[in-house]
Every structure is written in structure tokens, then in C-alpha cells.
């Protein structure tokens, strides 16, 4: 994400919900399972109500039909998950929209609703390790979500369509799910819109077809994705297909025609930035790339939505593009275990800017470090310990996070540091990681005790006397 200031600078809806495949399911000849409800929260230290316990989603199949004139969305979410405990009920996060039905096989499930929590009751408990498939049909007018830091996310209506962005909680405004970064899944997203409009999402465009006065776009994300990195852009866009140099993954850029002229020059740098990033961070972890650029006012910040980051045109700048590209490795492929680990996203992406400036703009990373050190705004709290949910996008997470990496670089030396960057991304590819995971990895790789770095720069409460 890029909210902060810069330095100078689907599966078919006909597929029914089943409880399948496990020999210990309730039934003739098998022992009875006595489950308990999954928790109505994933236990995040900053966002207690986000996510849910008791299951792990492996796949979402989303079918969306949107009418920009009325703002109404009709959706079907097919959710495939594994029980992580003996499970009698489970929760889904959904904001604002109406649940029309939830089915389990041929049976309609009993459902309770309390605010953003939808509780689905299983008529037979699923044992730990058993599979759950659920089809949720829902509808209504999606709402914008206002974060605790007053940023707007969720489903943002635009002049001719809508834009969905989800960090940290907005994805529940347009589909039900387990909306915590620790539960990543693959996605099929079908978007049906009036003819003449585009429906854009993450991953690879698998199919596109028209029926009557509507067009459907079918996007597939075959690599797991945290739900906050899912996106939908509906409207009139100029789509430009190409491919990444050498590796050949498809690239689709989507630019609102109103800002096409302003974006043309920087778009030509995307291949260079992607090649440079792969040299620094290791092979690109996904099967496609692209960007979505919209007029200012449609979204208030750039966001690293997986494989296709979103930019308001005022933030479509060289340093921000480098930042959001770096997030494809650090944030999307390697995703934080909790929102308290946000510096592993933003510190890395900010340091990527410093490395780009070092290589392309003759600005040594040491100079960027010293400028960050001198700014008291970066010392409000430790990078690895934001005190509240409202602080995860504040300056210390970004700039002090980058300072931590610069101090690691000093401590282990350039040869080791530039081994750690790609190997960390490779080791944790498509997974989750905590701050403790990172610090122990660096010490194991380098063979150095870095307590002084962590104590002062990562966790320290006070600004040191000198950089």
C-alpha cells in the first residue's frame, strides 16, 4: 500500500455445497463427531474481529453480476475449505450485503447474522481435516468501508462502475470469506457487467464472452492470495496486453481513458522495473502482471492488489510503482501472519525504493536512510509494534521498517544481504511469516547475533542519538 507521504520524492453456481471425502464423517459405520463452532475471529492482535477460526479456505469461486446504474451486486461465493478442528459451525465475514441462502449439498443451511459475522450451522459436525464446500448466494448494494485511520476501502462506486480494494478489511464488502491475511486461497472470479464496460480482476484472463446486453470476464488466480489483495475494477478502461521480458507471463494494463496520456511514459518502464525486481528479489512469483490506473478521487491511495496493483493517477509515479511491484514479493507472496507484522510488507517495499534510487537515480541508500532517520515522524513507535489498528499505515511502519533493513545490510554486509533478500522471498513463497520468523532467518543465514539491531531499530522505543 502507499497511503503515506513520499520522501523527495468461479466456479459454477450449479456446483452444490458438499461435505465430502473424509472417512470419519458422521454416518453409518463411522464414529460420531462432536464438533464445536469455529471462533468468530482469527485472533489478530490489532483486528480482533477480522477473520475466523476453525477452518482454512483453499479456494473461492466468485460469480459477480453488477449493475452500475443501480449499484446493485448479485453474487455467488463457492467456498472450499478444510476444518482445522472438529467443526459444528463456522463464521464468514460479510459487510452490509444480504445473505440470500447458504447451501450444504442439497440442503439449505441454518444461518445466523450479527453485524459482519455470518454463522453457518452444519447439520453434521465435520472432523478436523475434513472438507467443507459451501455456496453462499448474496445481494445488495455494497458499501464503502471506512478504516480506523479514515481511509476508504471496500466497494468504491465510480462514475461508470466500481473499484474494489481491500486492505485491511474491505474485501468483506463484496464477498463473504475468512478475511484475515493468514488464510490465503486461490480464486476464480467471474464478473458480469453491461456491454461496453470492462470487468478486471487479479491473475490471468481465462475467458470473456457476451450474452445479450452483458459481458462476462473470467479471471483465474492459481497462486494463493490474501483476500485483502483481491480486486475488481468495473468501468471503461483501455486494456493493453503484452508479456514480461524473458519469462513471458502475460501483462494486462488497464487505464481509464481520462488519464491515458498521463500514464503513457511511466508504463513503458514496467518491463525494466520488473526485470530489476526479479534480479533483486528472485523470480517473479505469479503467472501474470499488470496495473490499473484510475482518476484521482476514485481511490485515495495506491495498493498492491496481487498481480495488478491499483493507482490513482496522482500516485502513478516512479517510486510508487517500484514500491507496489516490490509488494508482489513482500506482502502478496510472503504475507504477514498478523497485521502487527505489517512492516514486513511496507519496510521491504520502501527499501526497494531506496535500492531503485541507488541503482537508477544516483541516490545512495545511506542518504535515504539518513533522511529517514532525521524525520521525527518515523519514531512514533517501533516498526514491529504498531500500538493500534489505526497505526499500521503510519510512517514508522514504512520508513523505520526500511531503516531496519538498512541496518541489517550494514551488519551482515552487501554480499550476504543481497542473498537474504531473494532467499527470504523464495523460502516463504506463497506462505505467511512473522517478524520473529524473519529475524531468526536473518541470523541463521548470516551466522550473526543481531540483537543490537533488533533491540534498537526494530523494537526500540527511543530514537538513537546517531544513525
Short mmCIF file of C-alpha atoms in Angstrom, two decimals:
data_model
loop_
_atom_site.label_atom_id
_atom_site.label_comp_id
_atom_site.label_asym_id
_atom_site.label_seq_id
_atom_site.Cartn_x
_atom_site.Cartn_y
_atom_site.Cartn_z
CA UNK A 1 0.00 0.00 0.00
CA UNK A 2 1.06 3.57 -0.48
CA UNK A 3 -1.03 5.84 1.75
CA UNK A 4 1.84 7.68 3.31
CA UNK A 5 3.88 10.61 2.09
CA UNK A 6 6.98 10.18 -0.07
CA UNK A 7 10.47 11.47 0.52
CA UNK A 8 11.64 13.97 -2.03
CA UNK A 9 10.37 12.39 -3.93
CA UNK A 10 -15.69 -19.03 -10.25
CA UNK A 11 -16.67 -21.76 -10.14
CA UNK A 12 -20.20 -22.64 -11.42
CA UNK A 13 -23.03 -21.72 -9.11
CA UNK A 14 -24.57 -25.06 -10.07
CA UNK A 15 -21.82 -26.88 -8.18
CA UNK A 16 -23.51 -27.71 -4.89
CA UNK A 17 -22.08 -27.40 -1.42
CA UNK A 18 -20.92 -30.78 -0.11
CA UNK A 19 -19.35 -32.29 2.94
CA UNK A 20 -17.13 -34.87 1.33
CA UNK A 21 -14.26 -37.25 1.33
CA UNK A 22 -13.37 -37.95 4.94
CA UNK A 23 -13.95 -41.48 6.31
CA UNK A 24 -14.70 -40.16 9.79
CA UNK A 25 -17.73 -38.09 8.79
CA UNK A 26 -20.91 -38.85 10.69
CA UNK A 27 -22.84 -41.69 9.11
CA UNK A 28 -23.39 -45.41 9.13
CA UNK A 29 -20.40 -47.37 10.31
CA UNK A 30 -18.42 -44.33 11.48
CA UNK A 31 -17.99 -42.87 14.95
CA UNK A 32 -19.98 -39.77 15.79
CA UNK A 33 -18.10 -36.48 15.74
CA UNK A 34 -18.97 -33.88 18.35
CA UNK A 35 -17.70 -30.57 16.98
CA UNK A 36 -17.71 -27.05 18.28
CA UNK A 37 -18.20 -23.73 16.50
CA UNK A 38 -15.19 -22.04 14.94
CA UNK A 39 -14.14 -18.77 16.54
CA UNK A 40 -15.66 -15.53 15.28
CA UNK A 41 -12.20 -14.02 14.79
CA UNK A 42 -8.72 -15.12 13.78
CA UNK A 43 -7.07 -13.80 16.94
CA UNK A 44 -5.27 -10.90 15.30
CA UNK A 45 -3.65 -8.65 17.95
CA UNK A 46 -4.85 -5.48 16.21
CA UNK A 47 -8.07 -6.56 14.43
CA UNK A 48 -9.83 -8.87 16.87
CA UNK A 49 -12.93 -9.38 14.70
CA UNK A 50 -11.24 -9.96 11.35
CA UNK A 51 -11.11 -13.49 10.04
CA UNK A 52 -12.47 -16.61 11.68
CA UNK A 53 -11.28 -19.79 13.34
CA UNK A 54 -11.93 -23.47 12.79
CA UNK A 55 -11.30 -23.72 9.06
CA UNK A 56 -8.84 -22.86 6.33
CA UNK A 57 -10.06 -21.82 2.87
CA UNK A 58 -8.29 -23.31 -0.13
CA UNK A 59 -10.41 -21.79 -2.91
CA UNK A 60 -13.00 -19.11 -3.62
CA UNK A 61 -15.17 -19.27 -6.72
CA UNK A 62 -16.85 -15.86 -7.02
CA UNK A 63 -19.57 -15.05 -9.56
CA UNK A 64 -20.48 -11.36 -9.59
CA UNK A 65 -23.18 -9.54 -11.58
CA UNK A 66 -23.03 -5.78 -11.16
CA UNK A 67 -25.34 -3.02 -12.40
CA UNK A 68 -23.53 0.34 -12.25
CA UNK A 69 -26.78 2.30 -12.75
CA UNK A 70 -28.43 0.94 -9.60
CA UNK A 71 -25.27 -0.01 -7.73
CA UNK A 72 -26.70 -3.47 -7.08
CA UNK A 73 -24.47 -6.54 -6.84
CA UNK A 74 -25.72 -10.13 -7.08
CA UNK A 75 -23.07 -12.62 -6.02
CA UNK A 76 -22.42 -16.31 -5.51
CA UNK A 77 -19.43 -17.45 -3.49
CA UNK A 78 -18.40 -21.09 -3.61
CA UNK A 79 -16.00 -21.68 -0.71
CA UNK A 80 -13.86 -24.80 -0.39
CA UNK A 81 -12.20 -25.20 3.00
CA UNK A 82 -10.64 -27.69 5.40
CA UNK A 83 -11.75 -27.96 9.02
CA UNK A 84 -8.89 -27.24 11.41
CA UNK A 85 -10.87 -28.60 14.35
CA UNK A 86 -13.93 -30.79 14.85
CA UNK A 87 -16.37 -28.24 13.46
CA UNK A 88 -20.09 -27.77 14.14
CA UNK A 89 -20.44 -24.22 12.76
CA UNK A 90 -18.26 -21.63 11.11
CA UNK A 91 -18.32 -17.91 10.55
CA UNK A 92 -17.87 -15.79 7.43
CA UNK A 93 -17.07 -12.08 7.35
CA UNK A 94 -19.55 -10.08 5.24
CA UNK A 95 -20.27 -6.38 5.47
CA UNK A 96 -23.61 -4.86 4.53
CA UNK A 97 -24.80 -7.29 1.86
CA UNK A 98 -27.77 -9.62 2.38
CA UNK A 99 -27.25 -13.37 2.59
CA UNK A 100 -29.98 -14.91 0.44
CA UNK A 101 -29.04 -18.54 1.11
CA UNK A 102 -26.26 -20.87 2.16
CA UNK A 103 -26.41 -24.45 0.97
CA UNK A 104 -24.56 -27.56 2.07
CA UNK A 105 -25.02 -30.15 -0.64
CA UNK A 106 -28.71 -30.30 -1.45
CA UNK A 107 -29.54 -28.95 1.98
CA UNK A 108 -30.13 -25.38 2.96
CA UNK A 109 -28.02 -24.45 5.97
CA UNK A 110 -29.25 -22.62 9.03
CA UNK A 111 -27.64 -19.18 9.20
CA UNK A 112 -27.38 -16.52 11.90
CA UNK A 113 -26.29 -12.94 11.26
CA UNK A 114 -24.83 -10.47 13.74
CA UNK A 115 -23.33 -7.41 12.07
CA UNK A 116 -20.42 -8.50 9.88
CA UNK A 117 -20.48 -12.08 11.24
CA UNK A 118 -22.42 -14.73 9.32
CA UNK A 119 -22.63 -18.03 11.23
CA UNK A 120 -23.29 -21.16 9.17
CA UNK A 121 -24.52 -24.16 11.16
CA UNK A 122 -23.54 -27.64 9.95
CA UNK A 123 -26.20 -30.31 10.40
CA UNK A 124 -23.41 -32.82 10.97
CA UNK A 125 -20.09 -31.94 12.51
CA UNK A 126 -17.04 -32.12 10.24
CA UNK A 127 -13.96 -33.71 11.82
CA UNK A 128 -10.62 -31.99 11.86
CA UNK A 129 -9.10 -32.37 8.40
CA UNK A 130 -12.49 -32.88 6.73
CA UNK A 131 -13.51 -30.80 3.75
CA UNK A 132 -16.28 -28.23 3.62
CA UNK A 133 -17.75 -26.82 0.44
CA UNK A 134 -20.29 -24.02 0.79
CA UNK A 135 -22.29 -21.97 -1.69
CA UNK A 136 -23.36 -18.56 -0.44
CA UNK A 137 -25.78 -16.51 -2.52
CA UNK A 138 -25.89 -12.86 -1.57
CA UNK A 139 -27.02 -9.49 -2.94
CA UNK A 140 -27.49 -5.83 -2.27
CA UNK A 141 -25.69 -2.53 -2.65
CA UNK A 142 -22.07 -2.90 -1.50
CA UNK A 143 -20.85 -0.30 0.95
CA UNK A 144 -17.67 1.65 1.31
CA UNK A 145 -15.74 0.70 4.43
CA UNK A 146 -14.06 3.49 6.40
CA UNK A 147 -10.94 2.31 8.21
CA UNK A 148 -9.95 3.35 11.70
CA UNK A 149 -7.40 5.65 10.01
CA UNK A 150 -10.29 7.19 7.96
CA UNK A 151 -9.11 5.72 4.65
CA UNK A 152 -11.91 4.45 2.39
CA UNK A 153 -11.87 0.92 1.02
CA UNK A 154 -14.23 -1.90 0.17
CA UNK A 155 -16.54 -1.26 -2.81
CA UNK A 156 -15.98 2.25 -4.18
CA UNK A 157 -18.52 3.44 -6.74
CA UNK A 158 -17.06 5.32 -9.70
CA UNK A 159 -18.56 7.43 -12.48
CA UNK A 160 -19.16 4.41 -14.72
CA UNK A 161 -18.65 1.40 -12.47
CA UNK A 162 -16.86 0.44 -9.28
CA UNK A 163 -13.47 -0.30 -7.78
CA UNK A 164 -12.91 -2.85 -5.00
CA UNK A 165 -9.85 -2.57 -2.75
CA UNK A 166 -9.50 -4.47 0.48
CA UNK A 167 -6.63 -3.59 2.83
CA UNK A 168 -7.11 -4.38 5.63
CA UNK A 169 -10.85 -5.17 5.91
CA UNK A 170 -12.60 -4.00 2.74
CA UNK A 171 -12.93 -7.32 0.89
CA UNK A 172 -15.80 -8.33 3.15
CA UNK A 173 -17.80 -5.54 1.47
CA UNK A 174 -18.09 -7.58 -1.73
CA UNK A 175 -17.72 -11.27 -0.86
CA UNK A 176 -18.11 -13.49 2.22
CA UNK A 177 -14.98 -15.19 3.46
CA UNK A 178 -12.29 -15.68 6.04
CA UNK A 179 -10.84 -12.21 5.72
CA UNK A 180 -7.53 -12.44 7.53
CA UNK A 181 -4.12 -12.47 5.81
CA UNK A 182 -3.20 -15.79 7.45
CA UNK A 183 -5.83 -17.62 5.36
CA UNK A 184 -4.75 -17.46 1.71
CA UNK A 185 -6.56 -19.18 -1.14
CA UNK A 186 -6.77 -19.47 -4.91
CA UNK A 187 -9.51 -17.54 -6.72
CA UNK A 188 -11.78 -17.81 -9.74
CA UNK A 189 -13.62 -14.52 -10.27
CA UNK A 190 -16.35 -14.10 -12.90
CA UNK A 191 -17.59 -10.55 -13.40
CA UNK A 192 -20.70 -9.82 -15.48
CA UNK A 193 -21.24 -6.19 -16.48
CA UNK A 194 -23.19 -4.25 -19.12
CA UNK A 195 -21.71 -4.46 -22.61
CA UNK A 196 -19.16 -1.74 -23.27
CA UNK A 197 -17.66 -1.96 -19.78
CA UNK A 198 -14.67 -3.97 -18.61
CA UNK A 199 -14.56 -6.28 -15.60
CA UNK A 200 -10.96 -6.58 -14.39
CA UNK A 201 -9.54 -8.64 -11.55
CA UNK A 202 -6.41 -10.49 -10.42
CA UNK A 203 -4.49 -13.15 -12.28
CA UNK A 204 -4.99 -14.38 -15.82
CA UNK A 205 -7.96 -13.57 -18.05
CA UNK A 206 -9.21 -17.12 -18.69
CA UNK A 207 -12.30 -16.31 -20.77
CA UNK A 208 -14.50 -13.49 -22.00
CA UNK A 209 -17.93 -13.81 -23.60
CA UNK A 210 -21.12 -11.83 -24.20
CA UNK A 211 -24.73 -12.86 -23.72
CA UNK A 212 -27.43 -10.41 -24.71
CA UNK A 213 -26.52 -6.99 -23.40
CA UNK A 214 -23.94 -8.22 -20.89
CA UNK A 215 -20.31 -9.33 -20.97
CA UNK A 216 -18.64 -11.75 -18.58
CA UNK A 217 -14.93 -11.71 -17.74
CA UNK A 218 -13.46 -14.81 -16.09
CA UNK A 219 -10.21 -14.32 -14.15
CA UNK A 220 -8.17 -17.08 -12.51
CA UNK A 221 -5.60 -16.68 -9.74
CA UNK A 222 -3.88 -20.04 -9.48
CA UNK A 223 -1.45 -18.93 -6.79
CA UNK A 224 -2.81 -18.30 -3.32
CA UNK A 225 -3.74 -14.75 -2.40
CA UNK A 226 -4.72 -12.99 0.84
CA UNK A 227 -8.25 -11.67 0.47
CA UNK A 228 -7.15 -8.08 1.07
CA UNK A 229 -5.12 -8.28 -2.16
CA UNK A 230 -8.16 -9.23 -4.28
CA UNK A 231 -9.54 -6.51 -6.53
CA UNK A 232 -12.30 -5.78 -9.03
CA UNK A 233 -12.36 -2.81 -11.40
CA UNK A 234 -15.52 -2.20 -13.42
CA UNK A 235 -15.80 0.58 -15.97
CA UNK A 236 -14.40 1.83 -19.24
CA UNK A 237 -10.71 1.01 -19.47
CA UNK A 238 -8.13 0.90 -22.20
CA UNK A 239 -6.65 -2.60 -21.98
CA UNK A 240 -3.14 -3.16 -23.31
CA UNK A 241 -1.83 -6.75 -23.47
CA UNK A 242 1.87 -7.59 -23.55
CA UNK A 243 4.28 -10.01 -21.85
CA UNK A 244 7.09 -9.82 -19.34
CA UNK A 245 10.54 -9.90 -20.91
CA UNK A 246 12.31 -13.29 -20.88
CA UNK A 247 9.77 -15.04 -18.63
CA UNK A 248 6.75 -14.35 -20.84
CA UNK A 249 3.99 -14.01 -18.22
CA UNK A 250 1.03 -12.10 -19.67
CA UNK A 251 0.74 -8.43 -18.79
CA UNK A 252 -2.58 -6.56 -18.98
CA UNK A 253 -2.62 -2.87 -18.13
CA UNK A 254 -5.98 -1.23 -17.56
CA UNK A 255 -6.05 2.55 -17.76
CA UNK A 256 -9.07 4.82 -17.55
CA UNK A 257 -9.16 6.73 -20.86
CA UNK A 258 -9.36 10.02 -18.95
CA UNK A 259 -5.79 9.51 -17.63
CA UNK A 260 -4.25 7.57 -20.52
CA UNK A 261 -2.00 10.39 -21.70
CA UNK A 262 -0.62 11.00 -18.20
CA UNK A 263 0.35 7.36 -17.71
CA UNK A 264 1.86 6.54 -21.10
CA UNK A 265 5.50 7.37 -20.34
CA UNK A 266 5.75 5.57 -16.99
CA UNK A 267 4.03 2.45 -18.33
CA UNK A 268 6.98 1.97 -20.66
CA UNK A 269 9.20 1.47 -17.58
CA UNK A 270 7.22 -1.50 -16.26
CA UNK A 271 9.36 -4.14 -18.06
CA UNK A 272 12.57 -2.55 -16.74
CA UNK A 273 11.20 -2.39 -13.19
CA UNK A 274 10.01 -5.99 -13.30
CA UNK A 275 13.38 -7.23 -14.58
CA UNK A 276 15.24 -5.21 -11.97
CA UNK A 277 12.94 -6.51 -9.20
CA UNK A 278 13.49 -10.12 -10.28
CA UNK A 279 17.26 -9.59 -10.09
CA UNK A 280 16.99 -8.16 -6.58
CA UNK A 281 14.21 -10.32 -5.10
CA UNK A 282 14.23 -13.56 -7.12
CA UNK A 283 11.92 -14.87 -9.81
CA UNK A 284 8.53 -13.22 -10.12
CA UNK A 285 6.18 -15.45 -8.09
CA UNK A 286 2.97 -15.14 -10.12
CA UNK A 287 1.62 -16.04 -13.54
CA UNK A 288 0.60 -12.57 -14.71
CA UNK A 289 1.11 -8.87 -14.08
CA UNK A 290 -0.37 -5.50 -14.95
CA UNK A 291 -1.55 -2.26 -13.41
CA UNK A 292 -4.89 -0.50 -13.00
CA UNK A 293 -4.79 3.31 -13.16
CA UNK A 294 -7.86 5.41 -12.35
CA UNK A 295 -8.57 9.12 -12.00
CA UNK A 296 -7.80 10.81 -8.70
CA UNK A 297 -10.77 10.75 -6.38
CA UNK A 298 -11.82 7.17 -7.16
CA UNK A 299 -9.39 5.78 -4.57
CA UNK A 300 -7.21 7.69 -2.14
CA UNK A 301 -4.01 5.62 -2.30
CA UNK A 302 -2.09 3.07 -4.35
CA UNK A 303 -2.50 -0.58 -3.34
CA UNK A 304 -0.53 -3.73 -4.17
CA UNK A 305 -3.51 -5.81 -5.27
CA UNK A 306 -1.99 -9.12 -6.34
CA UNK A 307 -0.64 -9.23 -9.91
CA UNK A 308 -2.45 -5.99 -10.77
CA UNK A 309 -1.76 -3.08 -8.37
CA UNK A 310 -4.17 -0.15 -8.33
CA UNK A 311 -3.10 3.50 -8.63
CA UNK A 312 -4.92 6.82 -8.63
CA UNK A 313 -3.17 8.76 -11.37
CA UNK A 314 -1.71 11.23 -8.88
CA UNK A 315 0.18 8.35 -7.24
CA UNK A 316 1.27 6.74 -10.51
CA UNK A 317 4.87 7.79 -10.03
CA UNK A 318 8.18 6.03 -10.45
CA UNK A 319 8.84 5.49 -6.74
CA UNK A 320 5.29 4.32 -6.01
CA UNK A 321 5.33 1.89 -8.94
CA UNK A 322 8.60 0.41 -7.64
CA UNK A 323 7.01 0.15 -4.19
CA UNK A 324 3.89 -1.69 -5.36
CA UNK A 325 5.87 -4.01 -7.64
CA UNK A 326 8.08 -4.98 -4.67
CA UNK A 327 4.94 -5.89 -2.74
CA UNK A 328 4.29 -8.71 -5.18
CA UNK A 329 7.18 -10.48 -3.43
CA UNK A 330 6.89 -8.91 0.03
CA UNK A 331 3.24 -8.82 1.08
CA UNK A 332 1.50 -10.84 -1.62
CA UNK A 333 3.76 -13.89 -2.00
CA UNK A 334 5.19 -13.64 1.53
CA UNK A 335 2.24 -12.39 3.57
CA UNK A 336 2.32 -11.30 7.22
CA UNK A 337 0.89 -13.71 9.79
CA UNK A 338 -0.82 -10.84 11.59
CA UNK A 339 -1.36 -7.16 10.89
CA UNK A 340 1.24 -6.38 13.57
CA UNK A 341 3.82 -7.76 11.12
CA UNK A 342 2.91 -5.10 8.54
CA UNK A 343 6.46 -3.72 8.45
CA UNK A 344 7.46 -6.91 6.61
CA UNK A 345 5.32 -5.54 3.77
CA UNK A 346 5.94 -1.84 3.94
CA UNK A 347 9.52 -1.75 5.20
CA UNK A 348 10.60 -4.04 2.36
CA UNK A 349 8.69 -2.11 -0.30
CA UNK A 350 10.09 1.19 0.98
CA UNK A 351 13.62 -0.20 0.98
CA UNK A 352 13.02 -1.32 -2.61
CA UNK A 353 12.53 2.38 -3.43
CA UNK A 354 15.89 3.16 -1.82
CA UNK A 355 17.57 0.40 -3.81
CA UNK A 356 15.99 1.66 -7.04
CA UNK A 357 17.18 5.18 -6.28
CA UNK A 358 20.64 3.79 -5.59
CA UNK A 359 20.77 1.97 -8.93
CA UNK A 360 18.92 4.42 -11.19
CA UNK A 361 18.92 7.87 -9.60
CA UNK A 362 22.41 8.09 -8.04
CA UNK A 363 20.98 8.39 -4.53
CA UNK A 364 22.85 6.04 -2.16
CA UNK A 365 20.63 4.07 0.21
CA UNK A 366 22.70 5.57 3.05
CA UNK A 367 21.47 9.01 2.05
CA UNK A 368 17.85 7.83 2.07
CA UNK A 369 18.47 6.22 5.45
CA UNK A 370 19.88 9.42 6.94
CA UNK A 371 16.93 11.43 5.69
CA UNK A 372 14.52 8.97 7.24
CA UNK A 373 16.49 8.92 10.49
CA UNK A 374 16.28 12.70 10.78
CA UNK A 375 12.49 12.75 10.47
CA UNK A 376 10.92 12.55 13.93
CA UNK A 377 7.64 11.33 12.41
CA UNK A 378 9.34 7.98 11.86
CA UNK A 379 9.97 7.48 15.58
CA UNK A 380 6.42 7.48 16.92
CA UNK A 381 6.52 3.77 17.75
CA UNK A 382 8.61 0.66 16.94
CA UNK A 383 8.23 -0.62 13.39
CA UNK A 384 7.33 -4.11 14.61
CA UNK A 385 4.91 -2.94 17.29
CA UNK A 386 2.23 -0.57 15.94
CA UNK A 387 0.13 0.22 19.01
CA UNK A 388 -3.29 0.11 17.32
CA UNK A 389 -5.09 -0.80 14.12
CA UNK A 390 -5.05 2.87 13.15
CA UNK A 391 -1.23 2.82 13.06
CA UNK A 392 -0.45 0.05 10.57
CA UNK A 393 -0.12 2.53 7.70
CA UNK A 394 1.74 5.19 9.64
CA UNK A 395 5.27 6.39 8.93
CA UNK A 396 7.26 4.18 11.34
CA UNK A 397 5.94 1.02 9.65
CA UNK A 398 7.27 2.25 6.29
CA UNK A 399 10.36 4.34 6.88
CA UNK A 400 11.60 2.90 10.16
CA UNK A 401 10.92 -0.54 8.66
CA UNK A 402 13.24 0.39 5.80
CA UNK A 403 15.82 1.65 8.30
CA UNK A 404 15.80 -1.79 9.96
CA UNK A 405 16.72 -3.40 6.65
CA UNK A 406 19.48 -0.88 6.05
CA UNK A 407 20.95 -1.69 9.45
CA UNK A 408 20.77 -5.40 8.63
CA UNK A 409 22.63 -4.63 5.41
CA UNK A 410 25.34 -2.82 7.36
CA UNK A 411 25.62 -5.62 9.91
CA UNK A 412 25.84 -8.58 7.51
CA UNK A 413 27.50 -6.88 4.53
CA UNK A 414 26.25 -6.46 0.98
CA UNK A 415 27.04 -9.97 -0.33
CA UNK A 416 25.02 -11.63 2.43
CA UNK A 417 22.25 -9.01 2.42
CA UNK A 418 21.65 -9.41 -1.30
CA UNK A 419 21.46 -13.18 -0.78
CA UNK A 420 18.95 -12.79 2.04
CA UNK A 421 16.53 -10.63 0.05
CA UNK A 422 15.66 -13.21 -2.64
CA UNK A 423 16.16 -16.29 -0.46
CA UNK A 424 13.73 -14.96 2.16
CA UNK A 425 11.13 -14.43 -0.58
CA UNK A 426 11.84 -17.88 -2.02
CA UNK A 427 11.81 -19.70 1.32
CA UNK A 428 8.45 -18.22 2.32
CA UNK A 429 6.91 -18.10 -1.18
CA UNK A 430 3.08 -18.30 -1.10
CA UNK A 431 3.13 -18.52 2.69
CA UNK A 432 2.92 -16.35 5.78
CA UNK A 433 5.66 -15.04 8.04
CA UNK A 434 6.01 -13.19 11.33
CA UNK A 435 8.63 -10.73 12.48
CA UNK A 436 10.19 -13.49 14.59
CA UNK A 437 10.38 -15.71 11.50
CA UNK A 438 12.34 -13.02 9.69
CA UNK A 439 14.75 -12.15 12.48
CA UNK A 440 15.61 -15.79 13.12
CA UNK A 441 16.06 -16.40 9.38
CA UNK A 442 18.49 -13.49 9.02
CA UNK A 443 20.56 -14.65 11.99
CA UNK A 444 20.64 -18.23 10.73
CA UNK A 445 21.67 -17.17 7.23
CA UNK A 446 24.31 -14.66 8.34
CA UNK A 447 25.58 -16.54 11.38
CA UNK A 448 25.47 -13.27 13.33
CA UNK A 449 23.82 -12.27 16.58
CA UNK A 450 21.79 -9.20 15.60
CA UNK A 451 20.11 -8.48 18.94
CA UNK A 452 21.53 -4.96 18.91
CA UNK A 453 19.87 -4.26 15.55
CA UNK A 454 16.51 -5.68 16.59
CA UNK A 455 16.55 -4.07 20.05
CA UNK A 456 17.39 -0.61 18.75
CA UNK A 457 15.90 -0.35 15.29
CA UNK A 458 13.03 -2.83 15.21
CA UNK A 459 11.69 -2.78 18.76
CA UNK A 460 13.36 0.19 20.43
CA UNK A 461 11.11 2.88 21.87
CA UNK A 462 13.64 5.72 21.64
CA UNK A 463 15.41 7.32 18.72
CA UNK A 464 19.16 6.64 18.90
CA UNK A 465 21.48 9.60 19.37
CA UNK A 466 23.13 8.97 16.00
CA UNK A 467 22.27 6.91 12.92
#
